[in-house]
Amino acid sequence: KLGLVSWFIIFSKRHHKDIFFKIANKLIETKFTKMLPEFQEMIRICMLRGIKPLMEQNKEIIILNRVLDKLKNITEVAKLLVKPEEPFSVICHGDFCRNNMFFKYD
């Protein structure tokens, strides 16, 4: 179903631009705040859990070291991950890797 949502958004953006952007421009973009050091450390530890065994097996050490280097500023990595890239940018529906931002309830 999520693929269908993404397809519908891409289709609408290409074939009904006026309606699409009228709706899209009303949405409020998620803003990133500075991450608490404790939370950043938790993410680093969780990532290390998957990376460390590979490093111990001498698998893709250069790539894994680059990943570890990127983890020093996880907020910037998160911003890069959600940066739209045409022609495949879509309106994020919510429940994917970030708090439910599209269907958030008060």
XYZ file of N, CA and C in Angstrom:
318
model
N 0.817 -1.204 0.000
C 0.000 0.000 0.000
C 0.864 1.272 0.000
N 2.031 1.227 0.687
C 2.876 2.415 0.727
C 3.411 2.762 -0.657
N 3.731 1.739 -1.454
C 4.179 1.977 -2.820
C 3.100 2.661 -3.644
N 1.876 2.279 -3.405
C 0.746 2.883 -4.121
C 0.611 4.361 -3.758
N 0.795 4.678 -2.478
C 0.739 6.073 -2.037
C 1.831 6.879 -2.738
N 3.060 6.352 -2.764
C 4.162 7.056 -3.423
C 3.878 7.224 -4.912
N 3.371 6.181 -5.553
C 3.049 6.266 -6.983
C 2.001 7.357 -7.219
N 0.972 7.384 -6.390
C -0.094 8.370 -6.545
C 0.456 9.792 -6.410
N 1.369 9.989 -5.459
C 1.951 11.314 -5.253
C 2.778 11.721 -6.478
N 3.614 10.806 -6.984
C 4.426 11.110 -8.169
C 3.529 11.381 -9.376
N 2.513 10.552 -9.576
C 1.576 10.736 -10.684
C 0.887 12.101 -10.591
N 0.405 12.425 -9.394
C -0.294 13.692 -9.197
C 0.631 14.878 -9.457
N 1.874 14.765 -8.994
C 2.820 15.857 -9.176
C 3.105 16.104 -10.652
N 3.129 15.035 -11.435
C 3.424 15.167 -12.865
C 2.216 15.575 -13.694
N 1.045 15.078 -13.356
C -0.124 15.264 -14.217
C -1.161 16.259 -13.694
N -1.059 16.631 -12.445
C -1.997 17.586 -11.847
C -1.215 18.546 -10.953
N -0.185 19.175 -11.536
C 0.717 20.026 -10.756
C -0.009 21.117 -9.976
N -0.973 21.749 -10.592
C -1.656 22.855 -9.917
C -2.332 22.393 -8.631
N -3.046 21.283 -8.702
C -3.733 20.750 -7.517
C -2.721 20.216 -6.510
N -1.729 19.494 -7.013
C -0.706 18.905 -6.133
C -0.018 19.985 -5.296
N 0.483 21.026 -5.956
C 1.236 22.042 -5.225
C 0.336 22.926 -4.375
N -0.919 23.054 -4.743
C -1.860 23.785 -3.897
C -1.987 23.075 -2.541
N -2.051 21.749 -2.580
C -2.141 20.959 -1.344
C -0.784 20.894 -0.643
N 0.271 20.578 -1.402
C 1.603 20.401 -0.819
C 2.105 21.660 -0.136
N 1.808 22.813 -0.695
C 2.285 24.071 -0.113
C 1.611 24.410 1.205
N 0.531 23.715 1.533
C -0.140 23.936 2.819
C 0.484 23.088 3.937
N 1.291 22.102 3.554
C 1.917 21.229 4.544
C 3.077 21.939 5.223
N 3.289 21.632 6.468
C 4.377 22.234 7.237
C 5.526 21.225 7.279
N 6.683 21.681 6.827
C 7.858 20.804 6.796
C 8.346 20.530 8.213
N 8.792 19.295 8.426
C 9.365 18.933 9.716
C 10.694 19.651 9.889
N 10.899 20.223 11.034
C 12.157 20.913 11.328
C 12.988 20.048 12.261
N 14.273 20.078 12.043
C 15.183 19.348 12.914
C 15.715 20.280 13.981
N 15.779 19.787 15.185
C 16.383 20.550 16.266
C 17.697 19.878 16.629
N 18.508 20.579 17.368
C 19.783 19.996 17.784
C 19.489 18.796 18.680
N 20.152 17.694 18.358
C 19.910 16.452 19.077
C 20.694 16.431 20.392
N 20.047 15.980 21.436
C 20.719 15.845 22.721
C 21.898 14.881 22.582
N 23.017 15.173 23.240
C 24.189 14.287 23.144
C 23.869 12.850 23.555
N 22.993 12.674 24.555
C 22.646 11.324 25.004
C 21.922 10.544 23.906
N 21.035 11.227 23.180
C 20.297 10.569 22.110
C 21.226 10.234 20.950
N 22.123 11.162 20.643
C 23.096 10.923 19.580
C 23.985 9.726 19.932
N 24.382 9.627 21.176
C 25.210 8.497 21.614
C 24.429 7.184 21.524
N 23.136 7.218 21.859
C 22.318 6.015 21.752
C 22.251 5.530 20.298
N 22.062 6.462 19.375
C 22.011 6.088 17.959
C 23.340 5.506 17.525
N 24.443 6.143 17.956
C 25.778 5.648 17.593
C 25.995 4.224 18.102
N 25.587 3.960 19.335
C 25.742 2.626 19.920
C 24.901 1.605 19.153
N 23.671 1.980 18.805
C 22.814 1.075 18.034
C 23.422 0.770 16.671
N 23.969 1.775 16.011
C 24.602 1.568 14.709
C 25.854 0.700 14.852
N 26.606 0.923 15.915
C 27.819 0.126 16.142
C 27.489 -1.352 16.302
N 26.337 -1.634 16.837
C 25.923 -3.025 17.038
C 25.915 -3.806 15.718
N 25.567 -3.132 14.625
C 25.574 -3.781 13.325
C 26.908 -3.656 12.605
N 27.619 -2.573 12.873
C 28.872 -2.307 12.160
C 30.048 -3.081 12.747
N 30.114 -3.172 14.061
C 31.262 -3.783 14.742
C 31.545 -5.226 14.292
N 30.534 -6.107 14.205
C 30.817 -7.477 13.762
C 31.421 -7.529 12.352
N 30.968 -6.643 11.476
C 31.526 -6.608 10.125
C 32.975 -6.144 10.142
N 33.263 -5.166 10.982
C 34.649 -4.686 11.087
C 35.557 -5.773 11.654
N 35.033 -6.528 12.616
C 35.824 -7.623 13.194
C 36.115 -8.717 12.173
N 35.265 -8.818 11.150
C 35.465 -9.785 10.072
C 36.242 -9.173 8.902
N 36.731 -7.947 9.094
C 37.473 -7.221 8.057
C 36.684 -7.069 6.764
N 35.397 -6.793 6.883
C 34.548 -6.616 5.707
C 34.282 -5.135 5.483
N 34.648 -4.653 4.320
C 34.352 -3.278 3.890
C 34.760 -2.239 4.935
N 35.975 -2.371 5.461
C 36.460 -1.488 6.527
C 36.437 -0.013 6.113
N 36.858 0.290 4.900
C 36.908 1.686 4.447
C 35.502 2.296 4.442
N 34.537 1.556 3.897
C 33.152 2.049 3.854
C 32.594 2.195 5.262
N 32.837 1.207 6.107
C 32.311 1.260 7.478
C 32.919 2.416 8.263
N 34.191 2.706 8.041
C 34.806 3.855 8.709
C 34.183 5.163 8.239
N 33.813 5.237 6.962
C 33.125 6.435 6.455
C 31.753 6.578 7.107
N 31.063 5.453 7.291
C 29.755 5.481 7.966
C 29.924 5.976 9.402
N 30.915 5.434 10.102
C 31.168 5.855 11.486
C 31.492 7.340 11.559
N 32.237 7.826 10.588
C 32.583 9.243 10.554
C 31.326 10.093 10.383
N 30.408 9.645 9.522
C 29.146 10.373 9.302
C 28.299 10.400 10.575
N 28.383 9.355 11.380
C 27.557 9.272 12.589
C 27.933 10.309 13.640
N 29.054 10.976 13.441
C 29.453 12.007 14.399
C 28.463 13.169 14.390
N 27.755 13.348 13.277
C 26.737 14.399 13.204
C 25.468 13.807 12.601
N 24.748 13.050 13.398
C 23.580 12.303 12.931
C 22.456 13.222 12.455
N 22.369 14.433 13.003
C 21.329 15.360 12.557
C 21.519 15.729 11.093
N 22.750 15.972 10.686
C 23.022 16.300 9.284
C 22.714 15.110 8.378
N 23.019 13.904 8.852
C 22.705 12.702 8.074
C 21.190 12.587 7.889
N 20.436 12.827 8.950
C 18.975 12.758 8.868
C 18.445 13.776 7.864
N 19.006 14.980 7.858
C 18.575 16.004 6.900
C 18.847 15.555 5.467
N 20.004 14.948 5.248
C 20.334 14.460 3.903
C 19.392 13.344 3.469
N 19.006 12.486 4.396
C 18.149 11.357 4.059
C 16.747 11.781 3.640
N 16.276 12.899 4.148
C 14.922 13.341 3.792
C 14.917 14.436 2.727
N 16.091 14.798 2.218
C 16.168 15.828 1.172
C 15.547 15.285 -0.112
N 14.599 16.012 -0.689
C 13.938 15.526 -1.902
C 14.896 15.479 -3.100
N 14.774 14.433 -3.892
C 15.559 14.294 -5.119
C 14.592 13.999 -6.252
N 14.543 14.906 -7.206
C 13.653 14.724 -8.350
C 14.228 13.665 -9.288
N 13.409 12.893 -9.953
C 11.959 13.023 -10.041
C 11.223 12.160 -9.016
N 11.915 11.666 -8.007
C 11.303 10.693 -7.098
C 10.916 11.262 -5.741
N 10.940 12.567 -5.579
C 10.551 13.117 -4.287
C 9.041 12.971 -4.118
N 8.651 12.601 -2.924
C 7.231 12.433 -2.619
C 6.936 13.118 -1.292
N 5.674 13.293 -1.007
C 5.276 13.795 0.301
C 5.391 12.626 1.261
N 6.166 12.784 2.304
C 6.348 11.692 3.264
C 5.032 11.472 3.995
N 4.584 10.243 3.991
C 3.287 9.926 4.574
C 3.338 9.767 6.069
N 4.508 9.672 6.640
C 4.562 9.594 8.098
C 5.371 8.450 8.629
N 4.794 7.311 8.807
C 5.360 6.241 9.606
C 6.671 5.636 9.120
N 7.449 6.307 8.342
C 8.699 5.725 7.871
C 9.885 6.405 8.532
N 10.475 5.737 9.495
C 11.738 6.141 10.130
C 11.709 7.474 10.874
N 10.595 8.115 10.961
C 10.492 9.369 11.693
C 9.143 9.377 12.377
N 9.034 10.164 13.421
C 7.749 10.212 14.118
C 6.635 10.582 13.159
N 5.518 10.023 13.393
C 4.343 10.144 12.549
C 4.018 11.612 12.275
N 4.673 12.200 11.260
C 4.575 13.640 11.062
C 3.380 14.058 10.221
N 2.899 13.215 9.351
C 1.799 13.596 8.464
C 0.453 13.398 9.153
N 0.330 12.356 9.936
C -0.930 12.051 10.606
C -0.791 12.227 12.114
N -0.105 13.258 12.523
C 0.157 13.474 13.938
C -1.090 13.991 14.640
N -1.363 13.429 15.791
C -2.520 13.821 16.574
C -2.064 14.579 17.813
N -2.861 15.539 18.259
C -2.572 16.265 19.499
C -3.297 15.608 20.654
